[in-house]
mmCIF file of C-alpha atoms in Angstrom:
data_model
loop_
_atom_site.group_PDB
_atom_site.id
_atom_site.type_symbol
_atom_site.label_atom_id
_atom_site.label_comp_id
_atom_site.label_asym_id
_atom_site.label_seq_id
_atom_site.Cartn_x
_atom_site.Cartn_y
_atom_site.Cartn_z
ATOM 1 C CA MET I 332 -7.967 -22.425 21.530
ATOM 2 C CA ARG I 333 -11.440 -22.226 21.450
ATOM 3 C CA GLU I 334 -13.335 -18.880 21.679
ATOM 4 C CA PRO I 335 -15.459 -18.989 24.776
ATOM 5 C CA VAL I 336 -18.897 -19.512 24.056
ATOM 6 C CA ASP I 337 -20.690 -15.995 25.855
ATOM 7 C CA LEU I 338 -17.512 -14.054 23.324
ATOM 8 C CA ARG I 339 -18.878 -15.797 20.727
ATOM 9 C CA ARG I 340 -22.568 -14.146 21.467
ATOM 10 C CA GLN I 341 -21.351 -11.342 22.170
ATOM 11 C CA ARG I 342 -19.991 -10.743 18.663
ATOM 12 C CA ILE I 343 -23.115 -12.901 16.730
ATOM 13 C CA LEU I 344 -25.480 -10.091 18.987
ATOM 14 C CA ALA I 345 -23.595 -7.204 17.851
ATOM 15 C CA ALA I 346 -22.792 -8.035 14.014
ATOM 16 C CA VAL I 347 -26.760 -9.022 13.731
ATOM 17 C CA GLN I 348 -27.338 -5.708 15.500
ATOM 18 C CA ALA I 349 -25.580 -3.805 13.431
ATOM 19 C CA ARG I 350 -27.350 -4.490 10.304
ATOM 20 C CA GLY I 351 -30.657 -4.880 11.838
ATOM 21 C CA THR I 352 -31.182 -8.389 10.163
ATOM 22 C CA ALA I 353 -28.273 -10.849 9.174
ATOM 23 C CA ARG I 354 -28.147 -14.756 6.852
ATOM 24 C CA VAL I 355 -26.946 -17.641 9.450
ATOM 25 C CA ARG I 356 -24.896 -18.499 7.276
ATOM 26 C CA ASP I 357 -22.521 -15.118 6.917
ATOM 27 C CA LEU I 358 -22.603 -15.291 10.531
ATOM 28 C CA ALA I 359 -20.576 -18.557 10.461
ATOM 29 C CA ASP I 360 -18.196 -18.186 7.856
ATOM 30 C CA GLU I 361 -17.829 -14.490 9.682
ATOM 31 C CA LEU I 362 -17.081 -15.965 12.876
ATOM 32 C CA GLN I 363 -15.216 -18.924 11.013
ATOM 33 C CA VAL I 364 -17.103 -21.608 13.079
ATOM 34 C CA SER I 365 -20.600 -24.427 11.596
ATOM 35 C CA VAL I 366 -23.733 -23.011 10.933
ATOM 36 C CA VAL I 367 -24.921 -25.724 13.456
ATOM 37 C CA THR I 368 -22.523 -23.963 16.299
ATOM 38 C CA VAL I 369 -24.337 -20.534 15.297
ATOM 39 C CA ARG I 370 -28.151 -21.725 14.920
ATOM 40 C CA ARG I 371 -27.498 -22.957 18.411
ATOM 41 C CA ASP I 372 -26.459 -19.546 19.527
ATOM 42 C CA VAL I 373 -29.213 -17.275 17.775
ATOM 43 C CA GLU I 374 -31.854 -20.196 19.764
ATOM 44 C CA GLU I 375 -30.463 -19.527 22.935
ATOM 45 C CA LEU I 376 -30.162 -15.437 22.587
ATOM 46 C CA THR I 377 -33.425 -15.339 21.191
ATOM 47 C CA ARG I 378 -34.882 -17.416 24.342
ATOM 48 C CA GLU I 379 -33.176 -14.423 25.930
ATOM 49 C CA GLY I 380 -35.151 -11.980 23.984
ATOM 50 C CA ARG I 381 -31.660 -10.510 22.660
ATOM 51 C CA LEU I 382 -32.252 -11.667 18.657
ATOM 52 C CA ARG I 383 -35.685 -13.015 16.821
ATOM 53 C CA ARG I 384 -34.884 -16.215 14.341
ATOM 54 C CA GLY I 385 -36.629 -16.301 10.973
ATOM 55 C CA HIS I 386 -36.219 -18.932 8.419
ATOM 56 C CA GLY I 387 -32.419 -19.036 8.153
ATOM 57 C CA VAL I 388 -32.105 -15.372 8.942
ATOM 58 C CA VAL I 389 -31.668 -13.404 12.467
ATOM 59 C CA ARG I 390 -33.099 -10.255 13.069
ATOM 60 C CA SER I 391 -32.394 -7.995 16.443
ATOM 61 C CA THR I 392 -34.940 -7.374 18.306
ATOM 62 C CA VAL I 393 -33.637 -3.681 19.008
ATOM 63 C CA PRO I 394 -35.270 -0.993 17.062
ATOM 64 C CA ALA I 395 -32.734 0.711 14.263
ATOM 65 C CA GLN I 396 -32.886 3.917 15.712
ATOM 66 C CA GLU I 397 -31.512 2.820 19.126
ATOM 67 C CA THR I 398 -28.680 0.475 17.177
ATOM 68 C CA ASN I 399 -27.892 3.697 15.760
ATOM 69 C CA VAL I 400 -27.137 5.575 19.096
ATOM 70 C CA ASP I 401 -25.858 2.676 20.250
ATOM 71 C CA ALA I 402 -23.147 2.061 17.746
ATOM 72 C CA THR I 403 -22.252 6.159 17.840
ATOM 73 C CA SER I 404 -22.340 6.246 21.226
ATOM 74 C CA ALA I 405 -19.825 2.619 21.636
ATOM 75 C CA ALA I 406 -17.600 3.690 19.171
ATOM 76 C CA GLY I 407 -17.185 7.471 17.583
ATOM 77 C CA ASP I 408 -14.814 6.147 15.112
ATOM 78 C CA ARG I 409 -15.843 5.634 10.935
ATOM 79 C CA VAL I 410 -14.442 4.398 8.564
ATOM 80 C CA ALA I 411 -14.786 5.029 4.902
ATOM 81 C CA VAL I 412 -13.205 1.878 2.422
ATOM 82 C CA VAL I 413 -12.985 3.383 -0.975
ATOM 83 C CA VAL I 414 -12.701 0.554 -3.420
ATOM 84 C CA PRO I 415 -12.882 0.478 -7.271
ATOM 85 C CA VAL I 416 -16.195 -0.719 -8.802
ATOM 86 C CA ARG I 417 -17.181 -3.914 -10.095
ATOM 87 C CA HIS I 418 -14.104 -5.299 -9.255
ATOM 88 C CA SER I 419 -14.800 -8.936 -8.119
ATOM 89 C CA TYR I 420 -11.251 -9.981 -6.942
ATOM 90 C CA LEU I 421 -11.661 -6.794 -4.494
ATOM 91 C CA ASN I 422 -14.943 -7.642 -3.284
ATOM 92 C CA GLU I 423 -12.999 -10.228 -1.013
ATOM 93 C CA THR I 424 -11.102 -7.605 0.226
ATOM 94 C CA LEU I 425 -14.069 -5.536 1.243
ATOM 95 C CA HIS I 426 -15.716 -8.518 2.749
ATOM 96 C CA GLY I 427 -12.095 -8.960 4.919
ATOM 97 C CA ALA I 428 -11.885 -4.963 6.006
ATOM 98 C CA ARG I 429 -15.933 -5.256 6.617
ATOM 99 C CA THR I 430 -15.469 -8.352 9.130
ATOM 100 C CA VAL I 431 -13.653 -7.249 11.488
ATOM 101 C CA LEU I 432 -14.562 -3.199 11.498
ATOM 102 C CA GLU I 433 -18.501 -4.974 12.543
ATOM 103 C CA ARG I 434 -16.175 -6.965 15.107
ATOM 104 C CA ALA I 435 -15.411 -3.718 16.447
ATOM 105 C CA GLY I 436 -18.228 -1.832 16.053
ATOM 106 C CA VAL I 437 -16.696 0.599 13.820
ATOM 107 C CA ARG I 438 -19.264 1.779 11.431
ATOM 108 C CA MET I 439 -18.195 1.591 7.709
ATOM 109 C CA ALA I 440 -19.060 3.702 4.815
ATOM 110 C CA LEU I 441 -18.599 2.421 1.428
ATOM 111 C CA HIS I 442 -17.608 4.166 -1.678
ATOM 112 C CA LEU I 443 -17.130 2.836 -5.023
ATOM 113 C CA SER I 444 -14.826 4.840 -7.274
ATOM 114 C CA PRO I 445 -15.828 4.876 -11.184
ATOM 115 C CA GLN I 446 -13.650 3.724 -14.427
ATOM 116 C CA ALA I 447 -12.056 6.969 -14.536
ATOM 117 C CA SER I 448 -8.742 8.370 -13.285
ATOM 118 C CA GLY I 449 -8.638 10.307 -10.074
ATOM 119 C CA ALA I 450 -12.230 9.585 -9.395
ATOM 120 C CA GLU I 451 -10.911 7.773 -5.546
ATOM 121 C CA ARG I 452 -9.706 12.008 -4.629
ATOM 122 C CA PRO I 453 -13.982 13.125 -5.091
ATOM 123 C CA LEU I 454 -14.744 10.251 -2.972
ATOM 124 C CA VAL I 455 -12.184 10.720 -0.054
ATOM 125 C CA GLU I 456 -12.511 13.980 0.060
ATOM 126 C CA ARG I 457 -16.380 13.601 0.750
ATOM 127 C CA ALA I 458 -15.702 10.918 3.316
ATOM 128 C CA LEU I 459 -13.588 13.304 5.030
ATOM 129 C CA ALA I 460 -16.371 16.105 5.158
ATOM 130 C CA ASP I 461 -18.859 13.387 6.413
ATOM 131 C CA GLY I 462 -16.336 12.758 9.485
ATOM 132 C CA ALA I 463 -14.289 9.803 8.644
ATOM 133 C CA ASP I 464 -11.700 9.142 10.790
ATOM 134 C CA GLY I 465 -10.056 6.466 8.803
ATOM 135 C CA LEU I 466 -9.334 5.088 5.391
ATOM 136 C CA LEU I 467 -9.143 2.180 3.768
ATOM 137 C CA ILE I 468 -8.346 2.435 0.187
ATOM 138 C CA ALA I 469 -7.251 0.475 -3.321
ATOM 139 C CA PRO I 470 -6.824 3.182 -5.963
ATOM 140 C CA ARG I 471 -7.565 2.040 -9.567
ATOM 141 C CA TRP I 472 -4.241 3.916 -10.484
ATOM 142 C CA ARG I 473 -3.868 2.582 -14.102
ATOM 143 C CA GLY I 474 -0.781 3.676 -14.930
ATOM 144 C CA ARG I 475 2.149 5.600 -13.368
ATOM 145 C CA ALA I 476 0.610 8.844 -14.210
ATOM 146 C CA ASP I 477 -2.428 7.994 -12.142
ATOM 147 C CA GLU I 478 -0.290 6.966 -9.032
ATOM 148 C CA GLU I 479 2.080 10.191 -9.346
ATOM 149 C CA ALA I 480 -1.359 12.271 -9.970
ATOM 150 C CA ASP I 481 -2.358 10.548 -6.220
ATOM 151 C CA HIS I 482 0.518 10.830 -4.238
ATOM 152 C CA GLU I 483 0.778 13.991 -2.930
ATOM 153 C CA TRP I 484 -3.294 14.814 -1.832
ATOM 154 C CA LEU I 485 -3.355 10.852 -0.497
ATOM 155 C CA ALA I 486 0.021 11.367 1.754
ATOM 156 C CA GLY I 487 -1.558 14.195 3.562
ATOM 157 C CA ILE I 488 -5.554 13.630 3.850
ATOM 158 C CA GLY I 489 -5.059 13.746 7.312
ATOM 159 C CA VAL I 490 -6.394 11.137 9.109
ATOM 160 C CA PRO I 491 -4.897 7.406 9.537
ATOM 161 C CA THR I 492 -4.531 5.751 6.471
ATOM 162 C CA VAL I 493 -4.569 1.564 4.834
ATOM 163 C CA LEU I 494 -4.004 1.303 1.039
ATOM 164 C CA MET I 495 -4.924 -2.598 0.201
ATOM 165 C CA GLU I 496 -2.980 -4.591 -2.476
ATOM 166 C CA ARG I 497 -1.369 -1.519 -3.699
ATOM 167 C CA ARG I 498 1.657 -1.057 -2.960
ATOM 168 C CA PRO I 499 3.688 2.684 -3.826
ATOM 169 C CA TRP I 500 6.443 2.962 -5.677
ATOM 170 C CA ARG I 501 10.451 3.355 -3.248
ATOM 171 C CA GLY I 502 10.994 6.831 -2.390
ATOM 172 C CA SER I 503 7.515 8.029 -3.440
ATOM 173 C CA ALA I 504 5.401 10.248 -1.501
ATOM 174 C CA LEU I 505 3.652 7.255 -0.133
ATOM 175 C CA HIS I 506 6.273 5.083 0.469
ATOM 176 C CA ALA I 507 5.794 5.508 3.838
ATOM 177 C CA LEU I 508 1.734 5.067 4.334
ATOM 178 C CA ASP I 509 0.911 1.834 5.456
ATOM 179 C CA SER I 510 -0.287 -1.020 2.762
ATOM 180 C CA VAL I 511 -1.513 -4.148 3.005
ATOM 181 C CA CYS I 512 -0.503 -6.324 -0.175
ATOM 182 C CA SER I 513 -0.136 -9.716 -1.522
ATOM 183 C CA ASP I 514 3.245 -10.748 -2.621
ATOM 184 C CA HIS I 515 2.322 -10.989 -5.944
ATOM 185 C CA TRP I 516 6.541 -12.109 -6.395
ATOM 186 C CA TYR I 517 5.552 -15.299 -4.800
ATOM 187 C CA GLY I 518 3.055 -15.862 -6.585
ATOM 188 C CA ALA I 519 4.197 -15.701 -9.786
ATOM 189 C CA HIS I 520 7.586 -18.087 -8.456
ATOM 190 C CA LEU I 521 4.229 -20.686 -7.529
ATOM 191 C CA ALA I 522 3.179 -20.520 -11.441
ATOM 192 C CA VAL I 523 6.435 -21.079 -12.811
ATOM 193 C CA GLU I 524 7.577 -23.636 -10.216
ATOM 194 C CA HIS I 525 4.492 -25.202 -10.720
ATOM 195 C CA LEU I 526 5.296 -26.013 -14.269
ATOM 196 C CA VAL I 527 8.964 -26.532 -14.028
ATOM 197 C CA GLY I 528 7.733 -29.083 -11.705
ATOM 198 C CA LEU I 529 5.572 -30.993 -14.856
ATOM 199 C CA GLY I 530 8.232 -30.229 -17.236
ATOM 200 C CA HIS I 531 7.383 -27.483 -19.087
ATOM 201 C CA ARG I 532 10.357 -25.654 -20.204
ATOM 202 C CA ARG I 533 8.294 -23.203 -22.716
ATOM 203 C CA MET I 534 6.278 -20.548 -21.264
ATOM 204 C CA VAL I 535 3.592 -17.622 -22.118
ATOM 205 C CA PHE I 536 3.287 -15.337 -19.534
ATOM 206 C CA ALA I 537 -0.223 -12.772 -19.776
ATOM 207 C CA THR I 538 -1.715 -9.733 -17.937
ATOM 208 C CA ARG I 539 -3.808 -7.059 -18.039
ATOM 209 C CA HIS I 540 -1.607 -3.877 -18.462
ATOM 210 C CA ASP I 541 -3.433 -1.919 -16.507
ATOM 211 C CA SER I 542 -3.692 -2.200 -13.119
ATOM 212 C CA PRO I 543 -0.848 -2.371 -10.153
ATOM 213 C CA THR I 544 -1.419 -5.572 -9.999
ATOM 214 C CA ALA I 545 -0.623 -6.591 -13.574
ATOM 215 C CA ARG I 546 2.773 -4.353 -13.347
ATOM 216 C CA SER I 547 4.198 -6.416 -10.455
ATOM 217 C CA LEU I 548 2.654 -9.495 -12.389
ATOM 218 C CA ARG I 549 4.841 -8.795 -15.464
ATOM 219 C CA ALA I 550 7.966 -7.640 -13.335
ATOM 220 C CA ALA I 551 7.906 -11.459 -10.905
ATOM 221 C CA PHE I 552 7.348 -13.235 -14.003
ATOM 222 C CA ALA I 553 10.154 -11.829 -15.926
ATOM 223 C CA GLU I 554 12.803 -12.051 -13.149
ATOM 224 C CA THR I 555 11.807 -15.438 -12.062
ATOM 225 C CA ALA I 556 11.711 -17.068 -15.702
ATOM 226 C CA GLY I 557 14.997 -15.734 -16.782
ATOM 227 C CA ALA I 558 16.233 -16.312 -13.931
ATOM 228 C CA HIS I 559 15.498 -20.351 -13.742
ATOM 229 C CA PRO I 560 17.985 -22.398 -15.167
ATOM 230 C CA LEU I 561 15.365 -24.740 -16.690
ATOM 231 C CA VAL I 562 13.093 -22.413 -18.601
ATOM 232 C CA GLU I 563 14.635 -22.562 -22.159
ATOM 233 C CA GLN I 564 12.654 -19.238 -23.713
ATOM 234 C CA TRP I 565 9.219 -17.542 -21.853
ATOM 235 C CA ALA I 566 7.557 -14.366 -23.322
ATOM 236 C CA TRP I 567 4.685 -11.685 -22.695
ATOM 237 C CA THR I 568 1.911 -9.926 -24.075
ATOM 238 C CA LEU I 569 -1.139 -8.166 -23.139
ATOM 239 C CA ILE I 570 -4.219 -10.752 -22.337
ATOM 240 C CA ALA I 571 -6.621 -8.574 -23.988
ATOM 241 C CA PRO I 572 -6.069 -5.640 -26.669
ATOM 242 C CA GLU I 573 -7.815 -2.985 -24.321
ATOM 243 C CA ALA I 574 -5.251 -3.938 -21.931
ATOM 244 C CA GLY I 575 -2.857 -2.150 -23.718
ATOM 245 C CA ALA I 576 -4.410 1.209 -23.621
ATOM 246 C CA ASP I 577 -1.111 2.818 -22.031
ATOM 247 C CA GLY I 578 1.329 1.388 -24.364
ATOM 248 C CA PRO I 579 3.029 1.546 -26.523
ATOM 249 C CA TYR I 580 3.874 -2.070 -26.989
ATOM 250 C CA SER I 581 5.902 -4.465 -29.683
ATOM 251 C CA ALA I 582 4.476 -6.892 -31.970
ATOM 252 C CA ASP I 583 4.725 -10.019 -29.670
ATOM 253 C CA GLU I 584 3.865 -7.762 -26.420
ATOM 254 C CA ARG I 585 0.360 -7.518 -28.630
ATOM 255 C CA ALA I 586 -0.024 -10.890 -30.066
ATOM 256 C CA GLU I 587 -2.817 -13.042 -30.605
ATOM 257 C CA LEU I 588 -1.786 -15.708 -28.042
ATOM 258 C CA PRO I 589 -1.897 -18.873 -30.368
ATOM 259 C CA ALA I 590 0.650 -17.144 -32.453
ATOM 260 C CA LEU I 591 2.606 -16.735 -29.540
ATOM 261 C CA MET I 592 2.866 -19.691 -28.151
ATOM 262 C CA ARG I 593 3.849 -20.901 -31.375
ATOM 263 C CA LYS I 594 6.483 -18.989 -31.902
ATOM 264 C CA VAL I 595 7.667 -19.627 -28.706
ATOM 265 C CA GLY I 596 6.860 -23.154 -28.414
ATOM 266 C CA ALA I 597 4.870 -22.571 -25.662
ATOM 267 C CA THR I 598 3.288 -25.947 -23.856
ATOM 268 C CA ALA I 599 2.441 -23.228 -20.967
ATOM 269 C CA MET I 600 1.391 -20.500 -20.597
ATOM 270 C CA VAL I 601 -0.062 -18.167 -17.472
ATOM 271 C CA LEU I 602 -2.896 -15.776 -17.251
ATOM 272 C CA HIS I 603 -4.137 -12.683 -15.067
ATOM 273 C CA GLY I 604 -6.842 -12.104 -14.503
ATOM 274 C CA ASP I 605 -9.342 -15.525 -13.852
ATOM 275 C CA VAL I 606 -11.945 -14.590 -16.483
ATOM 276 C CA ASP I 607 -9.467 -13.286 -19.646
ATOM 277 C CA ALA I 608 -7.797 -16.533 -18.466
ATOM 278 C CA LEU I 609 -11.382 -18.844 -19.031
ATOM 279 C CA MET I 610 -11.756 -16.893 -22.494
ATOM 280 C CA VAL I 611 -8.242 -17.358 -23.560
ATOM 281 C CA VAL I 612 -8.939 -21.369 -22.753
ATOM 282 C CA GLN I 613 -12.104 -21.342 -24.940
ATOM 283 C CA ARG I 614 -10.494 -19.801 -27.603
ATOM 284 C CA LEU I 615 -7.733 -22.490 -27.473
ATOM 285 C CA ALA I 616 -10.307 -24.949 -27.798
ATOM 286 C CA GLU I 617 -11.445 -23.564 -31.147
ATOM 287 C CA ASP I 618 -7.869 -23.406 -32.572
ATOM 288 C CA GLY I 619 -7.769 -27.379 -31.205
ATOM 289 C CA VAL I 620 -5.499 -26.457 -28.551
ATOM 290 C CA ARG I 621 -6.492 -29.082 -25.576
ATOM 291 C CA VAL I 622 -5.829 -27.893 -21.999
ATOM 292 C CA PRO I 623 -4.282 -29.791 -20.297
ATOM 293 C CA GLN I 624 -3.280 -32.343 -23.052
ATOM 294 C CA ASP I 625 -2.093 -30.253 -25.223
ATOM 295 C CA CYS I 626 -1.187 -26.960 -23.223
ATOM 296 C CA SER I 627 -1.079 -26.723 -19.209
ATOM 297 C CA VAL I 628 -2.779 -23.387 -18.196
ATOM 298 C CA VAL I 629 -2.233 -20.679 -14.838
ATOM 299 C CA ALA I 630 -4.633 -18.755 -14.005
ATOM 300 C CA TYR I 631 -4.178 -15.749 -11.618
ATOM 301 C CA ASP I 632 -6.117 -14.537 -9.105
ATOM 302 C CA ASP I 633 -8.599 -17.332 -8.366
ATOM 303 C CA VAL I 634 -12.080 -16.051 -8.042
ATOM 304 C CA VAL I 635 -14.067 -17.628 -10.331
ATOM 305 C CA ALA I 636 -11.389 -20.234 -12.013
ATOM 306 C CA GLY I 637 -12.402 -22.948 -10.596
ATOM 307 C CA LEU I 638 -15.286 -22.714 -12.005
ATOM 308 C CA GLY I 639 -13.793 -23.216 -15.927
ATOM 309 C CA SER I 640 -13.881 -26.395 -18.108
ATOM 310 C CA PRO I 641 -11.733 -27.729 -17.272
ATOM 311 C CA PRO I 642 -11.342 -26.140 -13.217
ATOM 312 C CA LEU I 643 -7.873 -23.948 -13.645
ATOM 313 C CA THR I 644 -5.446 -24.425 -11.483
ATOM 314 C CA ALA I 645 -4.482 -20.697 -10.239
ATOM 315 C CA VAL I 646 -2.373 -18.765 -7.656
ATOM 316 C CA SER I 647 -4.968 -16.984 -5.168
ATOM 317 C CA PRO I 648 -3.813 -14.406 -3.326
ATOM 318 C CA PRO I 649 -4.847 -13.831 0.617
ATOM 319 C CA LYS I 650 -8.210 -11.337 -0.885
ATOM 320 C CA ALA I 651 -9.695 -11.775 1.978
ATOM 321 C CA GLU I 652 -6.872 -11.573 4.593
ATOM 322 C CA VAL I 653 -5.861 -8.773 2.889
ATOM 323 C CA GLY I 654 -8.593 -6.680 3.957
ATOM 324 C CA HIS I 655 -8.172 -8.260 7.742
ATOM 325 C CA ALA I 656 -5.239 -7.421 8.028
ATOM 326 C CA ALA I 657 -5.383 -3.823 6.626
ATOM 327 C CA ALA I 658 -8.886 -3.414 8.897
ATOM 328 C CA GLU I 659 -7.259 -4.337 11.816
ATOM 329 C CA LEU I 660 -3.670 -2.064 10.965
ATOM 330 C CA LEU I 661 -6.387 0.706 10.521
ATOM 331 C CA LEU I 662 -7.767 -0.194 14.122
ATOM 332 C CA GLN I 663 -4.252 -0.194 15.778
ATOM 333 C CA ARG I 664 -3.439 3.474 14.218
ATOM 334 C CA LEU I 665 -6.663 4.726 15.333
ATOM 335 C CA ALA I 666 -6.147 3.803 18.695
ATOM 336 C CA GLU I 667 -3.058 5.199 19.018
ATOM 337 C CA ALA I 668 -0.910 8.684 18.884
ATOM 338 C CA PRO I 669 -0.138 10.188 15.183
ATOM 339 C CA GLY I 670 3.437 9.018 14.491
ATOM 340 C CA SER I 671 4.319 7.005 17.423
ATOM 341 C CA ARG I 672 4.907 4.171 15.691
ATOM 342 C CA PRO I 673 6.776 4.072 12.288
ATOM 343 C CA GLY I 674 4.734 3.149 9.007
ATOM 344 C CA ARG I 675 4.442 -1.146 7.985
ATOM 345 C CA ARG I 676 4.096 -2.497 4.992
ATOM 346 C CA VAL I 677 2.458 -6.123 5.174
ATOM 347 C CA GLU I 678 2.685 -8.700 2.903
ATOM 348 C CA LEU I 679 0.631 -12.122 2.860
ATOM 349 C CA LEU I 680 1.972 -15.091 0.467
ATOM 350 C CA PRO I 681 -0.806 -16.187 -1.875
ATOM 351 C CA ARG I 682 -1.331 -20.264 -2.545
ATOM 352 C CA LEU I 683 -1.074 -22.173 -5.229
ATOM 353 C CA MET I 684 -4.815 -24.290 -6.144
ATOM 354 C CA VAL I 685 -3.945 -27.535 -7.942
ATOM 355 C CA ARG I 686 -6.994 -27.988 -10.655
ATOM 356 C CA GLY I 687 -7.415 -29.707 -14.650
ATOM 357 C CA SER I 688 -5.544 -27.130 -16.065
ATOM 358 C CA THR I 689 -1.898 -28.158 -15.376
ATOM 359 C CA ASP I 690 -0.467 -31.449 -16.414
ATOM 360 C CA ARG I 691 2.852 -33.402 -16.927
ATOM 361 C CA LEU I 692 4.453 -32.203 -20.420
ATOM 362 C CA ALA I 693 3.569 -35.424 -22.571
ATOM 363 C CA GLU I 694 7.037 -37.533 -23.439
ATOM 364 C CA PRO I 695 7.150 -37.115 -27.487
ATOM 365 C CA LEU I 696 6.640 -40.208 -29.419
ATOM 366 C CA ASP I 697 10.194 -41.977 -30.022
ATOM 367 C CA GLU I 698 10.111 -41.635 -34.395
#
């Protein structure tokens, strides 16, 4: 059912007033309507004197000081969002969360955690001291020890909290904490089934092993490939040597991908994440291995996979939707009495984006 025009224009007005200025194209993306529709709405709001229009940009007619006062009085809640710095995957998740919070008139304070163990705790403590009423967080958690070190303080911070793309292990202090995640088991399943459907029976999986997603994927690939009746042989390795800082690993688990491919007789690979996958494809080309003629490649993350040469088939977790669902869940928690409802774990399913890096296994030539 279409959104009423008046409601859509109110959402445009609220978004622009919250920022002071906004691009028409960004508004169209956030409202999931065409640019033409937003332009028409902006024209009408401009005629009413409620917005000012520029070249592709919309500005609020409300002074910045007045906008801040209105935002504070309309919604006293403020949400802190804590994510790792320089993390392109979570950028899309962050955008999804921001869209929901801005529509609700809730102020968002972004905190970027550096690449160091325990970096999130002082950021969260600072956010709480500044008056944060709720928390969306994606801790870096390079290993289980990092995660365990965060359990006690994160479970007891005293404000509604939702984990994004993080799934605490069973029975831990964080087991009952709200979380919204991609179902990475299903993502691994999609990749394996796609390759098996193209006739590939021997494959190699490579992931980073310094993130919760990488650890989930390794377990998922092992389970999926190990139980598949048509997979004859498979192996896992680190996608890059620096990913193995939390070792130790066996020789095969630290092997160079071309060498491991030859050992396994692999005709296909699944690589996590996109940037490393693009670099591996370049390395294969230097070794005379053609993609997809000699080896089919599936990337995992689908942030920049489609920009490769060839464009990489990729498992695409619902990154923006995770942020969207996490923010909505947090808003629900802020609106209800603490402990009035049980904790929730939400899992969203990835999709497979088929591109030019996978192909049917060539039949061997008759001798």
